[in-house]
Tab-separated table of C-alpha atoms in Angstrom:
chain	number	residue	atom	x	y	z
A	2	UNK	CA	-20.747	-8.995	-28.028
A	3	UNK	CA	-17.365	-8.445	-28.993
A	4	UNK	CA	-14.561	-9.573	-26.471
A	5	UNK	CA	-12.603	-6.052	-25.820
A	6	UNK	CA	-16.082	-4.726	-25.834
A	7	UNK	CA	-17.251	-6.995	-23.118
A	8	UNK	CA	-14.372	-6.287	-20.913
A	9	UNK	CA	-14.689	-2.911	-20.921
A	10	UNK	CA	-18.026	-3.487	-19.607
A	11	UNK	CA	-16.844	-5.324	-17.166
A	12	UNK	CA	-14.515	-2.798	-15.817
A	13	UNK	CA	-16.856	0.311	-16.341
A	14	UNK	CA	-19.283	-1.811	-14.036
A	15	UNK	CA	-17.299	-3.228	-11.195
A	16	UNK	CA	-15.905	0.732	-11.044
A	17	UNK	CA	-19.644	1.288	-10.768
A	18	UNK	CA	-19.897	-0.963	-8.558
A	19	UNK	CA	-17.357	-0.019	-6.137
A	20	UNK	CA	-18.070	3.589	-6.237
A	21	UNK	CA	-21.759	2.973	-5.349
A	22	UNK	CA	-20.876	0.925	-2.616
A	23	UNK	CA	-18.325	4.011	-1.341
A	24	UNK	CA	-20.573	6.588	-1.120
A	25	UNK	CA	-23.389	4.685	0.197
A	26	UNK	CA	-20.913	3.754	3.065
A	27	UNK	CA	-19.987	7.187	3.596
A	28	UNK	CA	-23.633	8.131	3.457
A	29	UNK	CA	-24.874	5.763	6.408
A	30	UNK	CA	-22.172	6.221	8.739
A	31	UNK	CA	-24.880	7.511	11.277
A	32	UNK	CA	-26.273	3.956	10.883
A	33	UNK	CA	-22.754	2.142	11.196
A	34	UNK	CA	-20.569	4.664	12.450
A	35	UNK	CA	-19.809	3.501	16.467
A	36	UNK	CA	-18.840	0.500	14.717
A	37	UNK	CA	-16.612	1.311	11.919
A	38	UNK	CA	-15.578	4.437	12.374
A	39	UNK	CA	-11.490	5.528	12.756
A	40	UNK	CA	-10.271	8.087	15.831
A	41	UNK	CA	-8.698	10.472	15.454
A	42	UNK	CA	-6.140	9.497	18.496
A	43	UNK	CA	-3.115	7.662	17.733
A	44	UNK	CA	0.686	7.846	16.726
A	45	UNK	CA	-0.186	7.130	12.769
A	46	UNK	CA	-3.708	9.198	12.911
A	47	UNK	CA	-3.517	12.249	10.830
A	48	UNK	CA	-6.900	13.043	10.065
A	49	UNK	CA	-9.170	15.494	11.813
A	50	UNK	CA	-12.586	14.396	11.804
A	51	UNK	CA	-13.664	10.467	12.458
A	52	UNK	CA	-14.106	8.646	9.394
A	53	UNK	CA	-15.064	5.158	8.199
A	54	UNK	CA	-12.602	3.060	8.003
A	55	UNK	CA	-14.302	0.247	6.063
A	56	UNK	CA	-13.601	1.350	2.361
A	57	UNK	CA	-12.235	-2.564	1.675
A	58	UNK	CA	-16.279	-3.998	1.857
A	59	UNK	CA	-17.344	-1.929	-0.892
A	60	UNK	CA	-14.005	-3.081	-2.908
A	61	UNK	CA	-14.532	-6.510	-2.356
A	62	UNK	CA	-18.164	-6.085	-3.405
A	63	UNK	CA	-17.230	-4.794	-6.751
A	64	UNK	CA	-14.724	-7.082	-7.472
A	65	UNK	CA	-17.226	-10.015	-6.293
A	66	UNK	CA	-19.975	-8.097	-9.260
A	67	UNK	CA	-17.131	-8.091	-11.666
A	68	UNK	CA	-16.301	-11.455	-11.201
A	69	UNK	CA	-19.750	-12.434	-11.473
A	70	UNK	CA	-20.308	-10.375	-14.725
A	71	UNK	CA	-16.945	-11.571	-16.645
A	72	UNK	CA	-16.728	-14.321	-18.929
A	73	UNK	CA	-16.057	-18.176	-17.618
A	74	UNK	CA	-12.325	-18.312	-18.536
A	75	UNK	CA	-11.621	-14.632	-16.716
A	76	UNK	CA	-13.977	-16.381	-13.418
A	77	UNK	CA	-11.935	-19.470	-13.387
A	78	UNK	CA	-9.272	-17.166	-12.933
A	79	UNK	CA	-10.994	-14.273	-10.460
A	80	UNK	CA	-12.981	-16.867	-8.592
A	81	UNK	CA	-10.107	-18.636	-6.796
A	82	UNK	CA	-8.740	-15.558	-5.876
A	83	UNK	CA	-11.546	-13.888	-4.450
A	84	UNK	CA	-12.299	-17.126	-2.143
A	85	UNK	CA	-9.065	-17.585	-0.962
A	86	UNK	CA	-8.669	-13.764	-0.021
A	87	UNK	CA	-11.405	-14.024	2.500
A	88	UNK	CA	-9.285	-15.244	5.771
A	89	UNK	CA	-6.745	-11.639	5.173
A	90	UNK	CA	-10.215	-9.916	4.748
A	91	UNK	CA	-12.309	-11.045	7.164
A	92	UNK	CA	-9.371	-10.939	9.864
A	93	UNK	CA	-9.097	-7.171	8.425
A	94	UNK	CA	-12.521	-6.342	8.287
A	95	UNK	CA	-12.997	-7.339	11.826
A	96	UNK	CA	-9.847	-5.026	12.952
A	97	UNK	CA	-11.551	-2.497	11.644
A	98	UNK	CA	-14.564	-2.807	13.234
A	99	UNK	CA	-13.607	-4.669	16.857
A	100	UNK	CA	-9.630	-3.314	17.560
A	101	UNK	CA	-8.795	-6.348	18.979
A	102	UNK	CA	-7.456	-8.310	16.050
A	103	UNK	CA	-3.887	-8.669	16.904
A	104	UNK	CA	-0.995	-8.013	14.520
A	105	UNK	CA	0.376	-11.914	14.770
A	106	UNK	CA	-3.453	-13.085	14.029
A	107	UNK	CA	-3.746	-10.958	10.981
A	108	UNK	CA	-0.612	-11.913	9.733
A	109	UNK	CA	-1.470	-15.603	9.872
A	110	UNK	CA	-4.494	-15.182	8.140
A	111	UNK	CA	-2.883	-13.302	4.948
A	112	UNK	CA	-0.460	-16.504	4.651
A	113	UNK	CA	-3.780	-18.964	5.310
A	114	UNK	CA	-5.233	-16.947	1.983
A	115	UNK	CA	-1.766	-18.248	0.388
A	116	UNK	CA	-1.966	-21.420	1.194
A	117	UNK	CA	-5.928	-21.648	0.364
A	118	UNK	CA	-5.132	-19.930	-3.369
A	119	UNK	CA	-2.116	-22.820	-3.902
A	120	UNK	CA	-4.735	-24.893	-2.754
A	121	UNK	CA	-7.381	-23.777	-5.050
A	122	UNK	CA	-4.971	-22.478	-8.017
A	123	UNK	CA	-1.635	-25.404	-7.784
A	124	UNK	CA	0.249	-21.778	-8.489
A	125	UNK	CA	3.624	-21.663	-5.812
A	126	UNK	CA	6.710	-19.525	-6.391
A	127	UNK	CA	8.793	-21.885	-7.934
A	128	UNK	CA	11.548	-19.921	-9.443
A	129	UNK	CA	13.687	-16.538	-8.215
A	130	UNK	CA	16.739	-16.469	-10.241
A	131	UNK	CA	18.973	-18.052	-7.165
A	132	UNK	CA	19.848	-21.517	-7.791
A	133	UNK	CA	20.303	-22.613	-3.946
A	134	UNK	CA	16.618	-21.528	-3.316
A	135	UNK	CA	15.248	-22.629	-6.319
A	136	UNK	CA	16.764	-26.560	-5.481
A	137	UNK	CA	15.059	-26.208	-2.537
A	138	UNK	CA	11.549	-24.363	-4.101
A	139	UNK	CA	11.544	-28.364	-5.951
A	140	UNK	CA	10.312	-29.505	-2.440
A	141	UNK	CA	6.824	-28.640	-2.380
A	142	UNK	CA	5.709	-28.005	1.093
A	143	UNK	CA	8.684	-25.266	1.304
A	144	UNK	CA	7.397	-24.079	-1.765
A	145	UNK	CA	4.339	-23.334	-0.637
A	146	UNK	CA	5.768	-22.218	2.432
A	147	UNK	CA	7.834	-19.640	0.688
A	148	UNK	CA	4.589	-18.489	-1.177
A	149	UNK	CA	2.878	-17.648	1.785
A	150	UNK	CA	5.116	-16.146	3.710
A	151	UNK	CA	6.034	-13.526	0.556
A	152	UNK	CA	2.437	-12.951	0.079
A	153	UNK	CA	1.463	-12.215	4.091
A	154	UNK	CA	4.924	-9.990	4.102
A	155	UNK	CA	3.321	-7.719	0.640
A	156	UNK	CA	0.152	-8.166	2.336
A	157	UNK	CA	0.973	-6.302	5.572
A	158	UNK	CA	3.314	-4.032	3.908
A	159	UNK	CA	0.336	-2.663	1.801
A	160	UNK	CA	-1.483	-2.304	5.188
A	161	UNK	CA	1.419	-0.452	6.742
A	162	UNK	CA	1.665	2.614	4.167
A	163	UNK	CA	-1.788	3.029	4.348
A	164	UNK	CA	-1.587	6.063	6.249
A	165	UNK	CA	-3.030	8.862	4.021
A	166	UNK	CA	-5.347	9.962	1.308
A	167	UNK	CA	-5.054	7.583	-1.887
A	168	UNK	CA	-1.556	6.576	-0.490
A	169	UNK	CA	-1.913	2.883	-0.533
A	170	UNK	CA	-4.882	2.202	-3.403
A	171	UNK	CA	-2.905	4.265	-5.885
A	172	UNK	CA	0.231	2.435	-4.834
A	173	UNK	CA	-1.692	-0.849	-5.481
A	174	UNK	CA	-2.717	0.676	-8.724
A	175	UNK	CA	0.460	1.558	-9.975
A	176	UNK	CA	2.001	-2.280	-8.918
A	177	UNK	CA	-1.093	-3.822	-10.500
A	178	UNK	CA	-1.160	-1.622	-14.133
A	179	UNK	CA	2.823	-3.156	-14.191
A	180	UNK	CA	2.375	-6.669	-14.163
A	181	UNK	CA	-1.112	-6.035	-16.264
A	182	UNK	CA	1.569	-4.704	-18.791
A	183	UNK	CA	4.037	-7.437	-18.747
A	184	UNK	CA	1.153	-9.902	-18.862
A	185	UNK	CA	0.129	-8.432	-22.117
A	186	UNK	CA	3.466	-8.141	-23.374
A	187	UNK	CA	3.690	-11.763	-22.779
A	188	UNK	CA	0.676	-12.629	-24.635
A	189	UNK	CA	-1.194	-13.806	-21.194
A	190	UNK	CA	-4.811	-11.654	-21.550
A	191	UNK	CA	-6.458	-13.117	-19.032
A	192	UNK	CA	-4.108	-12.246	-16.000
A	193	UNK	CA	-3.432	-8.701	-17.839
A	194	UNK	CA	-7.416	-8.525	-17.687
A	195	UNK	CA	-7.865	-9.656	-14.374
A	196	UNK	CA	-5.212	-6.988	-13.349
A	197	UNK	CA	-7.515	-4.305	-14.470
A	198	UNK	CA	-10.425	-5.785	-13.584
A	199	UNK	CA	-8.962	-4.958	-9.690
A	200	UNK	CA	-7.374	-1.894	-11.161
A	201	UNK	CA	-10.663	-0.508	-11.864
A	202	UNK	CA	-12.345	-1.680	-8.820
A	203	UNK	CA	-10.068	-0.225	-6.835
A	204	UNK	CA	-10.432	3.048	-8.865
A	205	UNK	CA	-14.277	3.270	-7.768
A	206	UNK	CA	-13.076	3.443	-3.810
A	207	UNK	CA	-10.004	5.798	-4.478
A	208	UNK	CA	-12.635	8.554	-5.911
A	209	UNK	CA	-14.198	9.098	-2.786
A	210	UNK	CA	-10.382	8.610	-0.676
A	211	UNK	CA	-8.388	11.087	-2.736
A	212	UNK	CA	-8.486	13.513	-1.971
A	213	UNK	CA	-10.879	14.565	0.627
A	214	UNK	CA	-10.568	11.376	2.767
A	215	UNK	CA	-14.318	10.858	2.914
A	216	UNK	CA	-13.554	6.793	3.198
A	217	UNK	CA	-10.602	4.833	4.855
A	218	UNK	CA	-9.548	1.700	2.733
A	219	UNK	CA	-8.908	0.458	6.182
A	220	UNK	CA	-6.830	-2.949	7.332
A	221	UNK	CA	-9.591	-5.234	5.348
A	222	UNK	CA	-8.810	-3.556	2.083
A	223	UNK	CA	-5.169	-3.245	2.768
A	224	UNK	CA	-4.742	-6.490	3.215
A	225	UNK	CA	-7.177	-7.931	0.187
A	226	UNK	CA	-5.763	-5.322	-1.826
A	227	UNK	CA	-2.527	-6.505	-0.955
A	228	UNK	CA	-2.937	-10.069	-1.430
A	229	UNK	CA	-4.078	-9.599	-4.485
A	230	UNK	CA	-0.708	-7.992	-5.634
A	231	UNK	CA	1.173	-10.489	-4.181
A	232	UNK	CA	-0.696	-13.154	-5.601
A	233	UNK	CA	-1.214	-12.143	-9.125
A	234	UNK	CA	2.816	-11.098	-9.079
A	235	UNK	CA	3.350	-15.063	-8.382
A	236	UNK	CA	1.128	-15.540	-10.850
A	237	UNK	CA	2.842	-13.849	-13.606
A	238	UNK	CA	6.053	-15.893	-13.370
A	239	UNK	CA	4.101	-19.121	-12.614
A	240	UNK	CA	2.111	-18.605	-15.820
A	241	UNK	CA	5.289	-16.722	-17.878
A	242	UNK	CA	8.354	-18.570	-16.815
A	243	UNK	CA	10.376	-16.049	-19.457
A	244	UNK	CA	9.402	-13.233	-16.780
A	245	UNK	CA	12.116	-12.753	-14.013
A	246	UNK	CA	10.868	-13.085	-10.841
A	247	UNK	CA	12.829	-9.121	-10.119
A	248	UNK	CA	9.879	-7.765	-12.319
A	249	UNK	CA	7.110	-8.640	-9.665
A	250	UNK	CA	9.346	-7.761	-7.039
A	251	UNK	CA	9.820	-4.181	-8.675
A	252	UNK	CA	6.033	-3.713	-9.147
A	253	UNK	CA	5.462	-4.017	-5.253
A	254	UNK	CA	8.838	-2.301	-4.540
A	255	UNK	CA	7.683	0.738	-2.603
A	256	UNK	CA	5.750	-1.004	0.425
A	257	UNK	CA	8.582	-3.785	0.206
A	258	UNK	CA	11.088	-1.129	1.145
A	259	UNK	CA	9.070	0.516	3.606
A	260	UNK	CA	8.537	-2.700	5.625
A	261	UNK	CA	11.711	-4.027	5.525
A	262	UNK	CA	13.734	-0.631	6.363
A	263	UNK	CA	11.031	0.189	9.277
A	264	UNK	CA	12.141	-3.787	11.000
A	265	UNK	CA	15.662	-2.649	10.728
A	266	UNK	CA	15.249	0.712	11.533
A	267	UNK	CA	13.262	0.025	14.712
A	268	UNK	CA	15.391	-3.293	15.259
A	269	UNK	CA	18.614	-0.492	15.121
A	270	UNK	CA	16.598	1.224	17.836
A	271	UNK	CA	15.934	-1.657	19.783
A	272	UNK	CA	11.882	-1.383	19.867
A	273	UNK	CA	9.911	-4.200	18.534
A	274	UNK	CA	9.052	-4.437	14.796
A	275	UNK	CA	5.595	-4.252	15.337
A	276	UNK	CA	5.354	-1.116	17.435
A	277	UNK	CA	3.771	1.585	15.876
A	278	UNK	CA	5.550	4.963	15.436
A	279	UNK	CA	5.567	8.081	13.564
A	280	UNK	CA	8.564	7.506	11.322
A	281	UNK	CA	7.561	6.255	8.291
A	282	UNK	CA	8.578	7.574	5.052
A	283	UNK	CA	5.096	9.281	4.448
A	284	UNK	CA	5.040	11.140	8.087
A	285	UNK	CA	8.126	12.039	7.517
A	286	UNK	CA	6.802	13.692	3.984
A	287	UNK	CA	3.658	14.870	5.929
A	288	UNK	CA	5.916	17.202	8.562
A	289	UNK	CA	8.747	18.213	6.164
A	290	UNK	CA	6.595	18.958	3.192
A	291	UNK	CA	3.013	18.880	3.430
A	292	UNK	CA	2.995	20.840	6.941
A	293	UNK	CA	5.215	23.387	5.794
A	294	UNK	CA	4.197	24.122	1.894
A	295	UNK	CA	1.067	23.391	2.103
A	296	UNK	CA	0.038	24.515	5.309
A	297	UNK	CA	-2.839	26.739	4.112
A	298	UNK	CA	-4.572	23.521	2.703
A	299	UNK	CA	-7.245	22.192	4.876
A	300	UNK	CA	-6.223	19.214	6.653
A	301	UNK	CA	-7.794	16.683	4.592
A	302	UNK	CA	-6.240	18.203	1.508
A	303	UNK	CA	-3.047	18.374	3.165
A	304	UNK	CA	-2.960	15.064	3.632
A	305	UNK	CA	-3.478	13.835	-0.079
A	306	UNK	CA	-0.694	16.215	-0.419
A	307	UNK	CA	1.978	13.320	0.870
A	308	UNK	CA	0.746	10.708	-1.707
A	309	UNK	CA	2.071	11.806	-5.288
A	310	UNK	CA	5.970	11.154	-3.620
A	311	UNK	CA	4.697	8.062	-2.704
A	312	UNK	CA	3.411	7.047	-5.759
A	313	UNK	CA	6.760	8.506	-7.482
A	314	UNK	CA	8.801	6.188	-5.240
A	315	UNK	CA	6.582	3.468	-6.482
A	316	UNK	CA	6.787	4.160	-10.500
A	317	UNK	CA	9.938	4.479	-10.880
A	318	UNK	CA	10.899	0.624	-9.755
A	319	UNK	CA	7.732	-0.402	-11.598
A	320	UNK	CA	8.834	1.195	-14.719
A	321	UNK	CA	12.221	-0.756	-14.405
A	322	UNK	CA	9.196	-3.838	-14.117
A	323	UNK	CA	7.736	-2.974	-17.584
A	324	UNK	CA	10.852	-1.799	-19.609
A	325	UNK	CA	12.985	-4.997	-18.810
A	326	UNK	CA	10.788	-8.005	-17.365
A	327	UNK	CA	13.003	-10.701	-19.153
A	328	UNK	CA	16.746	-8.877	-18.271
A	329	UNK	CA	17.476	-9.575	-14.338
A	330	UNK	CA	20.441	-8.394	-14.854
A	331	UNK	CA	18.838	-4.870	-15.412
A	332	UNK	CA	16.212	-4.980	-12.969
A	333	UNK	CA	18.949	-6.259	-10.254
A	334	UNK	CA	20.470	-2.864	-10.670
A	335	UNK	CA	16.297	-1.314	-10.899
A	336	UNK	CA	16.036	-2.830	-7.920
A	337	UNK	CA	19.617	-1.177	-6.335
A	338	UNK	CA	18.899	2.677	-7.984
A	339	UNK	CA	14.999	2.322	-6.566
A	340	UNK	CA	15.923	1.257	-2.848
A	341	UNK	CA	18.626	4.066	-3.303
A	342	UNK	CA	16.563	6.969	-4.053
A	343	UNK	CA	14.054	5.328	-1.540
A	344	UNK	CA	17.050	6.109	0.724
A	345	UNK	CA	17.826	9.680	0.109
A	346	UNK	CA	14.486	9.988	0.320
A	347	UNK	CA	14.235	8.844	3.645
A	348	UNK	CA	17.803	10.956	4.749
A	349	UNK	CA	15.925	14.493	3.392
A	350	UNK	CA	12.912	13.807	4.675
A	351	UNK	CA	14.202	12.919	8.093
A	352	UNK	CA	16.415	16.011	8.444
A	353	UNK	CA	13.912	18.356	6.888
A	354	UNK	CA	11.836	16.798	9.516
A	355	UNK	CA	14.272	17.023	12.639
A	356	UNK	CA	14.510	20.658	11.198
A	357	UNK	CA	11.162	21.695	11.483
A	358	UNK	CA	11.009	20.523	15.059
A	359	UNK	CA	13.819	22.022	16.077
A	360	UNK	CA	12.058	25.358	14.557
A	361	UNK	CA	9.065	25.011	16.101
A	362	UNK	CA	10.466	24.293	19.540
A	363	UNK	CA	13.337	27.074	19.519
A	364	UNK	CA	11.400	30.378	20.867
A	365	UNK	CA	12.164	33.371	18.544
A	366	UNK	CA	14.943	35.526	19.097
A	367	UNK	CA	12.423	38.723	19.920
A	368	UNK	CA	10.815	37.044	23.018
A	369	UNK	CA	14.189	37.085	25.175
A	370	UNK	CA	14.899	40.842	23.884
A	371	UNK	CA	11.258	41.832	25.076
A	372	UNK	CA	11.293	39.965	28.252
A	373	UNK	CA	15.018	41.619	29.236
A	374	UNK	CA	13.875	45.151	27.820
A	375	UNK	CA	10.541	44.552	30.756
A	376	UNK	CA	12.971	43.510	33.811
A	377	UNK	CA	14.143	45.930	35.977
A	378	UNK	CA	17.212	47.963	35.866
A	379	UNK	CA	19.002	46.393	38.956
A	380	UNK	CA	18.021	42.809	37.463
A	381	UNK	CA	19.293	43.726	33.930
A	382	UNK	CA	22.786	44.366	35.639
C-alpha cells in the first residue's frame, strides 16, 4: 500500500477508534456513572445535567490503536510518547473518578511524563533564542529540568481552560495542526504525521463534546492532551534546530496566557494561584456573551457558544507559528500583538461582565413607582 494512502488509514481509524470508544462511554454511564460522572456544583461547573467526565480513556485508546496500526518508523516515534504520558494520565484519570487527587500531585506527575519521554526519547529543550539560558540548557540535568517543568506548566494550562463544550480539544487541535505544518514545511513527515495522527484522535472525542456536551474530556485528557502539545512542540525544535523556539510557544499561546495572567491576577488579589474561581477568560465570555445573546439556546448549546472566541484567541498566535517559524524577530512581536488582544479581550469581557451584574441586581425603575403609587397618602407625604 502506498505511504499517503496508509496514513490516511491510519487517521480515518484511530478517529474511528476514538469516536467508538465516546459514545460507548456515553452509552454505559448507568454502568459507570457514580464513578465518573461530573456535578453539576461548583465555581467552574456550567453544565446542567451530570455528565461523564472521562472523555480522555477513549482518546488514549485511539491513539494506543493508531499507534498500533502505523508503520515502525511513525511507532518508534508514537510509542515513547504514549508510555511516558501515562503518570499525567493516570494521575488525571483517577481525579476524575476519586476527587482526591490534589493539584500539587497532578502537577508532579505531568513533569514525571517529561522526564520519562527525555528518558525514553534523549529529546530536552536545548535552545530558546536567549543566550544566558541557553549556556546554562548545556548542563543537562537543568535541561531536563527546564523540559519538564514547561511541559507540566502547558500540561495544566490545557486542563485549566477546559471549562466548556469543545473549548480545550479544539484548542489542542488548532496548536497541534501548527506545528504539524511547520514540521512539513521543514521536511520532518514523521512528527507532521504524528501531529495528525493525535489531531484526528482527538477529532473522534470532540464529535460527541461539541456541541451538546454529551462527554467531558475531563483532567485525564486535559492533561495527556496537553502533554502531548508540549512535548511534540519540544520536539519540533529538537528535531528542526532552524525552527525558533517562539513558533511552539505561539502554537500553545492561548492556555499559556490564560495560566500565567490567572497566577498574577489572583496573586494581585492576594488568593492562592491554585484556588478556583469564576474569572477566567471563557466565564467571563459565558456571562457577557453567551448569557446575554444567546440566551434562548439551551444550556448545553449555550455553552459551545463560548468556544469559537477561544479558538480565535488561539489561531491568531498560531498563525504567526506557521507564517514565520524561522523569523523570531517576527514572532517576538506575534507573541506581543497575541497577548495584547488576549488583553482587551479580557478588559471587554470583564466590564461587559461587571455590567450584566450590575443589571441583573439593580431592580427596575417601575417596581419603586408601583410600590409608592400602593402606600398610603399620609406615608407618601
Amino acid at each position: 500500500m502506498d505511504p499517503t494512502e496508509t496514513n490516511i488509514l491510519v487517521l480515518e481509524l484511530g478517529l474511528a477508534v476514538s469516536l467508538v470508544c465516546s459514545l460507548l462511554l456515553v452509552a454505559t454511564t448507568r454502568w459507570h456513572g457514580r464513578f465518573t460522572l461530573d456535578a453539576t456544583a461548583g465555581v467552574q461547573k456550567f453544565h446542567s445535567v451530570p455528565t461523564p467526565r472521562i472523555g480522555g480513556l477513549a482518546i488514549m485508546l485511539g491513539l494506543i490503536f493508531a499507534c498500533a496500526v502505523s508503520s515502525e518508523s511513525q511507532q518508534r516515534l508514537l510509542a515513547p510518547l504514549l508510555c511516558a504520558a501515562a503518570p499525567a494520565f493516570l494521575f488525571g484519570i483517577a481525579e476524575d473518578m476519586t476527587r482526591r487527587v490534589s493539584i500539587g500531585a497532578r502537577l508532579i506527575a505531568t513533569m514525571a511524563s517529561g522526564v520519562a519521554c527525555w528518558a525514553l526519547t534523549g529529546v530536552s529543550i536545548v535552545h530558546t533564542g536567549v543566550d544566558l539560558i541557553d549556556a546554562m540548557l548545556t548542563w543537562l540535568p537543568l535541561s531536563v529540568l527546564f523540559t519538564a517543568f514547561a511541559v507540566g506548566g502547558v500540561a495544566n494550562a490545557v486542563n485549566i481552560i477546559d471549562g466548556f463544550n469543545g473549548l480545550a480539544s479544539g484548542t489542542v487541535v488548532i496548536g497541534l495542526v501548527a506545528i504539524g505544518l511547520i514540521a512539513l514545511e521543514c521536511g520532518d513527515t514523521e512528527l507532521a504525521q504524528t501531529c495528525f495522527i493525535v489531531c484526528a484522535v482527538t477529532v473522534g472525542f470532540f464529535l460527541v463534546n461539541f456541541p451538546f456536551g454529551k462527554l467531558f474530556l475531563g483532567d485525564g485528557g486535559a492533561y495527556l492532551l496537553g502533554f502531548l502539545l508540549a512535548w511534540l512542540s519540544v520536539t519540533l525544535v529538537y528535531r528542526n534546530p532552524q525552527v525558533s523556539s517562539w513558533a511552539p510557544l505561539l502554537a500553545c499561546a492561548y492556555p499559556t496566557f490564560e495560566t500565567v495572567f490567572t497566577i498574577v491576577r489572583r496573586l494581585w488579589c492576594r488568593r492562592h494561584p491554585g484556588q478556583p474561581d469564576s474569572c477566567h477568560l471563557h466565564s467571563l465570555v459565558k456571562i457577557a456573551v453567551a448569557s446575554r445573546y444567546f440566551r434562548k439556546f439551551r444550556s448545553p448549546l449555550r455553552n459551545a457558544c463560548v468556544s469559537p472566541f477561544s479558538w480565535f484567541l488561539a489561531a491568531v498566535p498560531a498563525w504567526f507559528a506557521v507564517r514565520f517559524p524561522q523569523n523570531p524577530e517576527t514572532l517576538v512581536q506575534g507573541t506581543l500583538i497575541s497577548f495584547g488582544l488576549y488583553l482587551a479581550c479580557y478588559w471587554y469581557m470583564a466590564s461587559a461582565s461587571r455590567a450584566r451584574r450590575r443589571r441583573a441586581i439593580r431592580p427596575p425603575a417601575n417596581v419603586s413607582l408601583t410600590a409608592m403609587e400602593s402606600e398610603p397618602a399620609s406615608l407618601q407625604s
